[in-house]
mmCIF file of C-alpha atoms in Angstrom:
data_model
loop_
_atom_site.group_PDB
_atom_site.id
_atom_site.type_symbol
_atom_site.label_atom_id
_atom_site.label_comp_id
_atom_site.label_asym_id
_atom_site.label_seq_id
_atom_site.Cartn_x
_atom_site.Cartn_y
_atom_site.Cartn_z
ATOM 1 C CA UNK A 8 -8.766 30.101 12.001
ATOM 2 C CA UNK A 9 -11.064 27.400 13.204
ATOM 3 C CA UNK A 10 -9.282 24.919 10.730
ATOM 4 C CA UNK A 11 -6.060 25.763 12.268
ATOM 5 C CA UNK A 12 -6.890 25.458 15.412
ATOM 6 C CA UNK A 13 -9.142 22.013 14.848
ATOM 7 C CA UNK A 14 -5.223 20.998 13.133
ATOM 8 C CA UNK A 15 -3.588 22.299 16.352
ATOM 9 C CA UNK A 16 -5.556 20.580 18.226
ATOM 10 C CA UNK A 17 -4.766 17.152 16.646
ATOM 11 C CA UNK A 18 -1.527 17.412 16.492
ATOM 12 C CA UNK A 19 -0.821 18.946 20.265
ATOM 13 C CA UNK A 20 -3.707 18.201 22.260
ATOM 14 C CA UNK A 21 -4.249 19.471 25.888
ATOM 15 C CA UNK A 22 -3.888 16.739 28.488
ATOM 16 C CA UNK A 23 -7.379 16.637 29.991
ATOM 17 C CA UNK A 24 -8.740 13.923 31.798
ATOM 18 C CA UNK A 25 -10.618 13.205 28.697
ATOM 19 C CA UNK A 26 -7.641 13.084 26.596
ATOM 20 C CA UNK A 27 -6.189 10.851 28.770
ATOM 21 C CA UNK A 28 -8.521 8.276 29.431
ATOM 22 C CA UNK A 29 -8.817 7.942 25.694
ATOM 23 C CA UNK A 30 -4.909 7.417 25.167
ATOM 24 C CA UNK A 31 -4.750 5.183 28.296
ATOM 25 C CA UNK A 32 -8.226 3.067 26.229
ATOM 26 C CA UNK A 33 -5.841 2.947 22.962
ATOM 27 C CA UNK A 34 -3.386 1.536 24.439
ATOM 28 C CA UNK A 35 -5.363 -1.015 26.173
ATOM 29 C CA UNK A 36 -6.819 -1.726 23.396
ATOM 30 C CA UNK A 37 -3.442 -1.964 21.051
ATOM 31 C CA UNK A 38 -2.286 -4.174 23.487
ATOM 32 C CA UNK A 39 -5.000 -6.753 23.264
ATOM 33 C CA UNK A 40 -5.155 -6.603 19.845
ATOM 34 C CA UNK A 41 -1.470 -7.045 18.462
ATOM 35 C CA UNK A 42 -0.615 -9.210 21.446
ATOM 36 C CA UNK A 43 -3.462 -11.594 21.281
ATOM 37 C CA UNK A 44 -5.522 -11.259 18.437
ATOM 38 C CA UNK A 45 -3.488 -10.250 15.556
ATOM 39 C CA UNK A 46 0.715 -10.681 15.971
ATOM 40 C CA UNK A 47 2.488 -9.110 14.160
ATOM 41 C CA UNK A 48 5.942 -11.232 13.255
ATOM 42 C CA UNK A 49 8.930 -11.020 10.671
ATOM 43 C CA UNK A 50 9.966 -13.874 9.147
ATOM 44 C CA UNK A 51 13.388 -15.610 9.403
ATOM 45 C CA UNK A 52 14.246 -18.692 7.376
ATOM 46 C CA UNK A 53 13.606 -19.669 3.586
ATOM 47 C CA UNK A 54 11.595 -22.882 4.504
ATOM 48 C CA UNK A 55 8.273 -20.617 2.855
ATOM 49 C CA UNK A 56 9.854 -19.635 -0.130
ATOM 50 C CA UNK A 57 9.299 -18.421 -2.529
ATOM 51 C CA UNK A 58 5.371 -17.736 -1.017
ATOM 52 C CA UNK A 59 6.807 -16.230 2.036
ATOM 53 C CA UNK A 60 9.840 -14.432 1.412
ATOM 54 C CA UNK A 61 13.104 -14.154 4.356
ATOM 55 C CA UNK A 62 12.731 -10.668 6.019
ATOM 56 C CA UNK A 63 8.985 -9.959 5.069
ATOM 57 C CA UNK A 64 6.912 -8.573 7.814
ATOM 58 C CA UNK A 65 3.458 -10.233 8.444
ATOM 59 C CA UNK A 66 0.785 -10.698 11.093
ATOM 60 C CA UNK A 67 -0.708 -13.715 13.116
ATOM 61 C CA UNK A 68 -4.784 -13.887 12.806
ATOM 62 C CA UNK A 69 -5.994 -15.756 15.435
ATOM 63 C CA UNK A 70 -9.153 -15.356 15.125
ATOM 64 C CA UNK A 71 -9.274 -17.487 11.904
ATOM 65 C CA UNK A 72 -9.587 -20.733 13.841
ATOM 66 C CA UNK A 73 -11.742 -19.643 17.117
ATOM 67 C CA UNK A 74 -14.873 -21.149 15.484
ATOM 68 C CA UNK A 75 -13.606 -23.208 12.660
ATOM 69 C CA UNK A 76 -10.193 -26.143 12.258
ATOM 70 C CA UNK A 77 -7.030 -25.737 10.232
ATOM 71 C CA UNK A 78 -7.794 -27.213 6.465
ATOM 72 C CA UNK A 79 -5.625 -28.656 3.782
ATOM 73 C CA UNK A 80 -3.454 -26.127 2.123
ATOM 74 C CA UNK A 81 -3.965 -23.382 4.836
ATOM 75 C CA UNK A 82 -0.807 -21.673 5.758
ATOM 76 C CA UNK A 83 -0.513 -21.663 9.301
ATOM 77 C CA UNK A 84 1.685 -20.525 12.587
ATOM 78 C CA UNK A 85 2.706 -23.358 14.804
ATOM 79 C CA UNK A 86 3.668 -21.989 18.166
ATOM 80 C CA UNK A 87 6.461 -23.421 20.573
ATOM 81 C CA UNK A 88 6.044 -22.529 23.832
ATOM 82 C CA UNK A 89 4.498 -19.200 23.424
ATOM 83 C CA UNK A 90 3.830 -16.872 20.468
ATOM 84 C CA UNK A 91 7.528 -14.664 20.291
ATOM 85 C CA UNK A 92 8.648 -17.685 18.513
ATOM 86 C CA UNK A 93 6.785 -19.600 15.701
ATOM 87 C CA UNK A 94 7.058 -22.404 12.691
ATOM 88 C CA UNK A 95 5.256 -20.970 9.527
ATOM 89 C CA UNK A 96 3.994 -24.015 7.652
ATOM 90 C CA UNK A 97 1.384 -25.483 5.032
ATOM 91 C CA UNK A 98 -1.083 -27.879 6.773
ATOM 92 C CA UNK A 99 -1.201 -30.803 3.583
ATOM 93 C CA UNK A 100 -3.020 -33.524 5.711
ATOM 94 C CA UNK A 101 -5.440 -33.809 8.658
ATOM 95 C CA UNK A 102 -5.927 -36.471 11.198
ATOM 96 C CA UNK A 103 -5.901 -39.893 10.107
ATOM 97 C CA UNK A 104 -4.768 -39.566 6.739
ATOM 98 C CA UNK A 105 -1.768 -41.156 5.251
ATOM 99 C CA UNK A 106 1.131 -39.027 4.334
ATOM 100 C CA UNK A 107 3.513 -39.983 2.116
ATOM 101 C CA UNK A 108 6.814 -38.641 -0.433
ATOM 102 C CA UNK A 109 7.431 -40.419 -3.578
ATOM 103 C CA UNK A 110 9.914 -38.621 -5.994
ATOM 104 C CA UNK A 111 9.108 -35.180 -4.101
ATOM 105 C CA UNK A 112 5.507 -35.410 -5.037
ATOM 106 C CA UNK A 113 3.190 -35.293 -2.083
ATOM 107 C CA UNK A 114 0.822 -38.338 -1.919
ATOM 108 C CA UNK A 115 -2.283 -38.214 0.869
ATOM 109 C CA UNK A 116 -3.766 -41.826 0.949
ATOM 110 C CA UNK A 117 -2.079 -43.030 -1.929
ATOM 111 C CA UNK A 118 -3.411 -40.064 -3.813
ATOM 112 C CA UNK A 119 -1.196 -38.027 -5.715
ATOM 113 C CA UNK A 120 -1.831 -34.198 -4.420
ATOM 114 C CA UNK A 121 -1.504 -31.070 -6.573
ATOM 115 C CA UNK A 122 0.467 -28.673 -4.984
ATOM 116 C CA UNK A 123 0.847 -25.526 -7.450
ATOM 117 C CA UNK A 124 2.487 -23.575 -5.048
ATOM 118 C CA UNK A 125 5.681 -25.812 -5.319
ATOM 119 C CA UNK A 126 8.382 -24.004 -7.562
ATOM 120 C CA UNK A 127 11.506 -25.455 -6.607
ATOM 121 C CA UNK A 128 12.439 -28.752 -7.584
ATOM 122 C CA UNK A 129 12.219 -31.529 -4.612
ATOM 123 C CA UNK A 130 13.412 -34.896 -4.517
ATOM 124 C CA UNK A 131 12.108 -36.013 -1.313
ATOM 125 C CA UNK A 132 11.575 -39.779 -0.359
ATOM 126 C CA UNK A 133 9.134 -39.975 3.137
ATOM 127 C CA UNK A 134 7.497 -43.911 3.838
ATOM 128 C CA UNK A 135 3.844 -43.507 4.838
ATOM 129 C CA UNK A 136 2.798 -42.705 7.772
ATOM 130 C CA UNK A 137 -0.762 -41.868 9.454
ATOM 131 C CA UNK A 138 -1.817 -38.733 10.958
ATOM 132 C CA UNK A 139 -2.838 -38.901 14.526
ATOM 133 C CA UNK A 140 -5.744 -38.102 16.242
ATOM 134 C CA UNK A 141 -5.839 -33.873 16.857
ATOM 135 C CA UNK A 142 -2.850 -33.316 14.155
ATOM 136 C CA UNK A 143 -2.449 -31.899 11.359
ATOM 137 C CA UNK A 144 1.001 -32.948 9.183
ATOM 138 C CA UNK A 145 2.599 -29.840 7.926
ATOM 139 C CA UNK A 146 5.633 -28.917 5.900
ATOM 140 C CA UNK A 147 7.061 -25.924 4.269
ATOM 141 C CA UNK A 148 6.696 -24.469 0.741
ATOM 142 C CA UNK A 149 10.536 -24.907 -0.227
ATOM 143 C CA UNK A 150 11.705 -28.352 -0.929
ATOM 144 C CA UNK A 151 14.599 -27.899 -2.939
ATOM 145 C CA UNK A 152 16.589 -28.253 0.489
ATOM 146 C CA UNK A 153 17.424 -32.315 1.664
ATOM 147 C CA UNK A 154 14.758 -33.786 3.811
ATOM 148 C CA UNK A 155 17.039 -33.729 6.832
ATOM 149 C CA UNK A 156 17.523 -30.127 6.586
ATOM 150 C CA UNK A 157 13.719 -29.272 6.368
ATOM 151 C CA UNK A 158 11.695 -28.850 9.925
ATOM 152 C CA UNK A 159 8.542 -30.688 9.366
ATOM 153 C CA UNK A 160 5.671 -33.173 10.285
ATOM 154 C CA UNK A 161 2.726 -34.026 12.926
ATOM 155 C CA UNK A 162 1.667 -31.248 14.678
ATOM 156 C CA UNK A 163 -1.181 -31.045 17.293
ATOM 157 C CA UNK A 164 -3.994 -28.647 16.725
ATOM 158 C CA UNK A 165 -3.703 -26.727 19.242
ATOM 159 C CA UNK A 166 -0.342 -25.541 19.034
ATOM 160 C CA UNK A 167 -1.697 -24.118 15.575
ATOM 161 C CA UNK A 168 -1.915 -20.193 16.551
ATOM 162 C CA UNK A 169 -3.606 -18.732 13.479
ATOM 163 C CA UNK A 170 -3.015 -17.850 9.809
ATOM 164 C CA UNK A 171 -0.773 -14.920 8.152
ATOM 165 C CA UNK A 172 -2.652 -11.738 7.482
ATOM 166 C CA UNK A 173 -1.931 -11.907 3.623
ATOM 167 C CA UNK B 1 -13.325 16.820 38.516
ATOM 168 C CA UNK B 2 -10.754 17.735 40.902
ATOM 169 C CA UNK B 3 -10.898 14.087 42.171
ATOM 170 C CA UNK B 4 -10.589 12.693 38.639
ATOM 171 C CA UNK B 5 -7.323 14.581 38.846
ATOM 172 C CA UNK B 6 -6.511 13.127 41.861
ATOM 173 C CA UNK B 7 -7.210 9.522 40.078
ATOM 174 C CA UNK B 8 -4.980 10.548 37.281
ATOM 175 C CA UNK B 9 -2.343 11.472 39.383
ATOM 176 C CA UNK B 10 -2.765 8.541 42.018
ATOM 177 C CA UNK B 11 -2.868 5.667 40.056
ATOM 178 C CA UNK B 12 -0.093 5.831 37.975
ATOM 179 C CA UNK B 13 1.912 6.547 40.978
ATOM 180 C CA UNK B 14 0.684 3.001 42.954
ATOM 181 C CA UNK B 15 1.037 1.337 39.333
ATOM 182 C CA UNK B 16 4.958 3.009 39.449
ATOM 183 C CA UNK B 17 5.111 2.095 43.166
ATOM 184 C CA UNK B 18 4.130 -1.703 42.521
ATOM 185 C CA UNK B 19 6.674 -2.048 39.269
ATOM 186 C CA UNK B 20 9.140 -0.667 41.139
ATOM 187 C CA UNK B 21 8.943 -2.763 44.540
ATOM 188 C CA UNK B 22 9.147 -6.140 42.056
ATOM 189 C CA UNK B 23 11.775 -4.939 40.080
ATOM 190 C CA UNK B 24 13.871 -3.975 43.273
ATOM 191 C CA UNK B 25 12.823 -7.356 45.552
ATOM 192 C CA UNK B 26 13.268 -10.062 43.379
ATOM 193 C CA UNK B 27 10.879 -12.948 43.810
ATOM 194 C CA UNK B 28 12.126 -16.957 43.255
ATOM 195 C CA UNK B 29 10.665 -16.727 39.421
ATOM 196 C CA UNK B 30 13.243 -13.924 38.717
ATOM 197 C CA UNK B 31 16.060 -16.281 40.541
ATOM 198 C CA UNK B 32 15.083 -18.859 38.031
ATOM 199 C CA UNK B 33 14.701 -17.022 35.081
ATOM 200 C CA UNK B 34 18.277 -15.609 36.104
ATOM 201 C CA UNK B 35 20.129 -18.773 35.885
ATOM 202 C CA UNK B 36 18.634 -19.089 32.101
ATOM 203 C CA UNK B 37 20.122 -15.809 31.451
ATOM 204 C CA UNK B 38 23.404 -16.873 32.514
ATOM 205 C CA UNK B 39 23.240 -20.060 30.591
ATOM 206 C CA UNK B 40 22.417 -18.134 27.902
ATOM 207 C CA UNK B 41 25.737 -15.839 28.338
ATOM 208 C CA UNK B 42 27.841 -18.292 29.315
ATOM 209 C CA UNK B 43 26.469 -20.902 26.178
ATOM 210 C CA UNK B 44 27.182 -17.565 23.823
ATOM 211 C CA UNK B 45 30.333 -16.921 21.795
ATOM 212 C CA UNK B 46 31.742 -14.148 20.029
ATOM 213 C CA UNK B 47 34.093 -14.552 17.112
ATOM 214 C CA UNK B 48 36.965 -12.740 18.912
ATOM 215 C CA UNK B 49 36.584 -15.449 22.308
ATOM 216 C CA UNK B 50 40.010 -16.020 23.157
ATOM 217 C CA UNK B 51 41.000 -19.068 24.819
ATOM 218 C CA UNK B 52 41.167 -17.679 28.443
ATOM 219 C CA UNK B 53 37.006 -16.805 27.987
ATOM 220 C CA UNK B 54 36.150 -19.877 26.970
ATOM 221 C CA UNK B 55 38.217 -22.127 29.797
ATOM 222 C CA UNK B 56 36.213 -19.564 31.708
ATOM 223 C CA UNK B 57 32.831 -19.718 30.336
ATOM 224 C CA UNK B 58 32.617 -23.888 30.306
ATOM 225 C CA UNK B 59 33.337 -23.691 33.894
ATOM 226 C CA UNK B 60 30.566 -21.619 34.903
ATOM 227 C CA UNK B 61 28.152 -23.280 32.811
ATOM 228 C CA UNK B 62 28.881 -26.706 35.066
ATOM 229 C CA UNK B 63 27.751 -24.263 37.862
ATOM 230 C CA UNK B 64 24.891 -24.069 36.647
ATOM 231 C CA UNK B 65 23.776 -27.610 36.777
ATOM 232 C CA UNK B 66 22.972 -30.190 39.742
ATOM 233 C CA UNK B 67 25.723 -32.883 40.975
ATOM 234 C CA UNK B 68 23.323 -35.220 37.954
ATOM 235 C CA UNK B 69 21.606 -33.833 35.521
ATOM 236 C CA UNK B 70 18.899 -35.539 33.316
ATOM 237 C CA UNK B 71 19.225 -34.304 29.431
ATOM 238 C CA UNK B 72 16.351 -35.489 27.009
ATOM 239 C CA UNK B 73 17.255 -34.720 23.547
ATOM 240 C CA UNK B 74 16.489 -37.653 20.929
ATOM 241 C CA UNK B 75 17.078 -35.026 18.414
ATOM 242 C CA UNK B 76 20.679 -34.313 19.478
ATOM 243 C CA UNK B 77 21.280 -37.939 20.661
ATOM 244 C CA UNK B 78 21.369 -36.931 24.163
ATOM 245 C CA UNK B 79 19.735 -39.037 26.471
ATOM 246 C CA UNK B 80 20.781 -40.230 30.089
ATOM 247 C CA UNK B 81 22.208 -38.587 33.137
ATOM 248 C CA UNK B 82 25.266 -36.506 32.810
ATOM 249 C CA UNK B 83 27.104 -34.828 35.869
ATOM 250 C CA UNK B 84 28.389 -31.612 35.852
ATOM 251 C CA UNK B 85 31.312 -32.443 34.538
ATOM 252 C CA UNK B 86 30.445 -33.840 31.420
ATOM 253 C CA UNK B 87 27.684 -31.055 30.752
ATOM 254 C CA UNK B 88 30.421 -28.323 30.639
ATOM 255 C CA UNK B 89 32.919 -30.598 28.354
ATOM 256 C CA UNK B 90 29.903 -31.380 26.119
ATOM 257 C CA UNK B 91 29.270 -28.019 25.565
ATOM 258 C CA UNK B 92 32.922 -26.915 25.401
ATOM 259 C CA UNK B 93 33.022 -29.590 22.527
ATOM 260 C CA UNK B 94 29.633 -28.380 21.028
ATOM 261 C CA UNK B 95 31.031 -24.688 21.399
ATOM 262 C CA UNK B 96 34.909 -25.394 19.130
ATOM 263 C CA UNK B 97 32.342 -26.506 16.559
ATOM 264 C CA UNK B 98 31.109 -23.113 16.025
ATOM 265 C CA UNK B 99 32.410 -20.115 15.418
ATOM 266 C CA UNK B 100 30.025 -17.887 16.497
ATOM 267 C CA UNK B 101 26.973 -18.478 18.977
ATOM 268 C CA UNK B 102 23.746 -17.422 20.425
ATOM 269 C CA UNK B 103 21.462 -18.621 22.803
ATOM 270 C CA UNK B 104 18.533 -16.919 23.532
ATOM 271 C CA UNK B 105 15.074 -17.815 25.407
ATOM 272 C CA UNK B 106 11.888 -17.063 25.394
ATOM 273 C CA UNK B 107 8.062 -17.509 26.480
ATOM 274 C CA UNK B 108 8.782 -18.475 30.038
ATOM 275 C CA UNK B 109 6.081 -20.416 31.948
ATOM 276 C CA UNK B 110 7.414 -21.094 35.009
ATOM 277 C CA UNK B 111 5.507 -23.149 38.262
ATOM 278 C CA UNK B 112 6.525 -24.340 41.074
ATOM 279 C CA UNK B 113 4.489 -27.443 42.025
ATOM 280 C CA UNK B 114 7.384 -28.367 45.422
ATOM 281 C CA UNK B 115 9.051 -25.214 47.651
ATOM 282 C CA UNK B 116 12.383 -26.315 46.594
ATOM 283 C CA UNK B 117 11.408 -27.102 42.828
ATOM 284 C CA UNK B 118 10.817 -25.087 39.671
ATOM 285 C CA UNK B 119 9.541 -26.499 36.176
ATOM 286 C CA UNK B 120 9.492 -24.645 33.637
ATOM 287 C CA UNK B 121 8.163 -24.484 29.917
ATOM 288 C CA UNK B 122 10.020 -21.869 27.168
ATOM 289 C CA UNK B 123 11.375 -21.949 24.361
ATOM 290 C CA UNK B 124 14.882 -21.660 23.144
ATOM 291 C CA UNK B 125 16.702 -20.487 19.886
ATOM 292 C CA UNK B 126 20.208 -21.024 18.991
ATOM 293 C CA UNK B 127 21.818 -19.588 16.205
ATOM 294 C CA UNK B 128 24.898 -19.845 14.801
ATOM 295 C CA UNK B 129 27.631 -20.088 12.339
ATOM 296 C CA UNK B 130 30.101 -22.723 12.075
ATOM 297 C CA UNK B 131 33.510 -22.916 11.770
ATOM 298 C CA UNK B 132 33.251 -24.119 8.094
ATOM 299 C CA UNK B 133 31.254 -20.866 7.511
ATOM 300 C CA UNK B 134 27.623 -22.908 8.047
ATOM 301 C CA UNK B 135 24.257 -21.382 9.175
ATOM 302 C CA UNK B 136 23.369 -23.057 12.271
ATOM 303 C CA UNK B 137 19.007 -22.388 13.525
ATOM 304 C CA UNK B 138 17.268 -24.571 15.709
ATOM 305 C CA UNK B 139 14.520 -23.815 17.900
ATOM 306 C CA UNK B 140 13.230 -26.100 20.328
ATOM 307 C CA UNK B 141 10.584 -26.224 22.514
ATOM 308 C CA UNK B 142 12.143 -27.207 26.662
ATOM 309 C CA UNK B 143 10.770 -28.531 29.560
ATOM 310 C CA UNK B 144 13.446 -27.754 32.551
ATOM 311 C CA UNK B 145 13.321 -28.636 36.329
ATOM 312 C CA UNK B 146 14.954 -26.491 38.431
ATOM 313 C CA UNK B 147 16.365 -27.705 42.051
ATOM 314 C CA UNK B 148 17.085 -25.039 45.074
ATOM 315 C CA UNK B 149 20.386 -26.266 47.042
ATOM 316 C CA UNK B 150 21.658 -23.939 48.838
ATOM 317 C CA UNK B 151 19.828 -20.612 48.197
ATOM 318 C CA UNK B 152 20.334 -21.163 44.227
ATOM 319 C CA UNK B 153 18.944 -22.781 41.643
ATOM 320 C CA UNK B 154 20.148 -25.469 39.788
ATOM 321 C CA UNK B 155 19.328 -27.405 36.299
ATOM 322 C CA UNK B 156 18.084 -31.420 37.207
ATOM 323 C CA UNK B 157 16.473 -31.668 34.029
ATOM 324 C CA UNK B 158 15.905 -30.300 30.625
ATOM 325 C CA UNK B 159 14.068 -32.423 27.973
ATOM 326 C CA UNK B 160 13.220 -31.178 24.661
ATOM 327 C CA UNK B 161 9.349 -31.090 23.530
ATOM 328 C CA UNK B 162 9.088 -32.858 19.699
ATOM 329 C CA UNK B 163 6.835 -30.079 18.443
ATOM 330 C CA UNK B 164 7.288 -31.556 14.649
ATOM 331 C CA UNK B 165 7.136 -35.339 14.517
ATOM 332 C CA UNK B 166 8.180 -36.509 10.826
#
């Protein structure tokens, strides 16, 4: 009988103060978190693929880059002018590096880069050019798409919002 | 305990009381963000838009604007001052392109640093399809000033923010 009433209880409690102080701290606290700590977001666009697929459902982790800077290969949010609209890219070069397509293979200083995460076949042609100071150079995961059709390049750092969940 | 009640009651009715008094007074940041909203509608097309709609629609987006307007789009090869006039054939021209439309904004930031004057920061998504059967997406980041003449705000300036520079 206890049991019943302990399941009662969860599922239609009585609206004490109690009770609602602790809904009205939920809320709060729901509120803070998936609105400023960890947004959640679907994604729209195939520029990820085939990492991040059109339609999946994913969250922003902001906290990932409170203490610490966006590194090569992180996959990152870029925000525009607030977070209900963002740019989910690959960071592949940090400030003052040179960035550079040959033959769609990504070349950082004159370096060749591996990138296993490439599938698709790319054909992009991209002169150097240098990171600036606070950037980070980004570009999607799916290259099979021309180079004019593909939203890309220098970003600052702080329009980088956080990193996808998973 | 009695008084806690009295809290529970009382707050959420000055909480109601102070939503409701902004919602039914609108201040000059709700004037401003109305004249997006419009641009937004008017900018929009349907599939079915018959001919009437649209003579309609390009007209009142010209309302929207100042006698001169400055546009700031590199991207788009827009750059100079355009009257009112020209705004509203541009986008009638940029409209027959496509057959279907939407214009949406978001993440308003919105200050006004003179009485009469209103910048604001957001950022705007249009998609699309064209008449060729196309997928049209671009997002862009927009810096707009915003002139009162006349008890209504008008567009002076609108310059896009290069978020991604290749």
């Amino acid at each position: 009988m206890a049991f019943h009433n302990k399941i009662r209880q969860f599922f239609f409690p009585s609206f004490t103060p109690k009770f609602l102080i602790r809904v009205c701290l939920v809320a709060l606290f729901a509120y803070l978190f998936f609105g400023y700590l960890c947004i959640p977001f679907t994604i729209q666009g195939m520029s990820m693929e085939p990492t991040y697929h059109n339609g999946g459902i994913n969250f922003c982790w902001r906290v990932r880059y409170f203490f610490s800077e966006p590194k090569r290969y992180d996959v990152v949010t870029v925000r525009f002018a607030g977070n209900k609209v963002m740019l989910l890219k690959r960071v592949v070069a940090q400030e003052d590096e040179l960035v550079e397509f040959r033959d769609g293979k990504l070349f950082i200083d004159g370096r060749e880069m591996e990138e296993p995460y490439i599938r698709l076949p790319c054909d992009w042609n991209l002169p150097p050019r240098r990171v600036e100071k606070d950037c980070v150079y980004v570009v999607g995961d799916n290259r099979s798409m021309p180079i004019e059709n593909h939203h890309f390049g220098q970003t600052s750092k702080n329009r980088i919002m956080g990193v996808p969940l998973w | 305990m009695v008084k806690i009640k009295y809290l529970l009651i009382g707050v959420p009715i000055v909480i109601i009381g102070i939503l409701a008094f902004f919602y039914f007074f609108p201040n000059e940041e709700k004037k401003v963000k109305k004249q997006f909203n419009l641009l937004s509608e008017w900018v929009s097309k349907s599939p079915e838009e018959n001919a009437f709609t649209m003579l309609q629609k390009m007209k009142n987006i010209g309302t929207l604007f100042d006698e001169r307007c400055q546009l700031k789009a590199p991207s788009q090869s827009l750059s100079g001052s355009y009257t009112r006039e020209e705004i509203s054939t541009y986008a009638g021209s940029a409209r027959s392109h496509l057959s279907q439309l939407d214009l949406k904004f978001y993440d308003f930031h919105i200050l006004f640093p003179e009485k009469e004057i209103a910048k604001v920061t957001l950022t705007g998504r249009l998609i699309g399809r064209s008449s060729t059967g196309e997928q049209v997406d671009e997002t862009h980041e927009l810096e707009c000033a915003l002139k009162k003449i006349e008890n209504k705000w008008h567009f002076s300036q609108i310059e896009v923010v290069e978020v991604l520079k290749k």
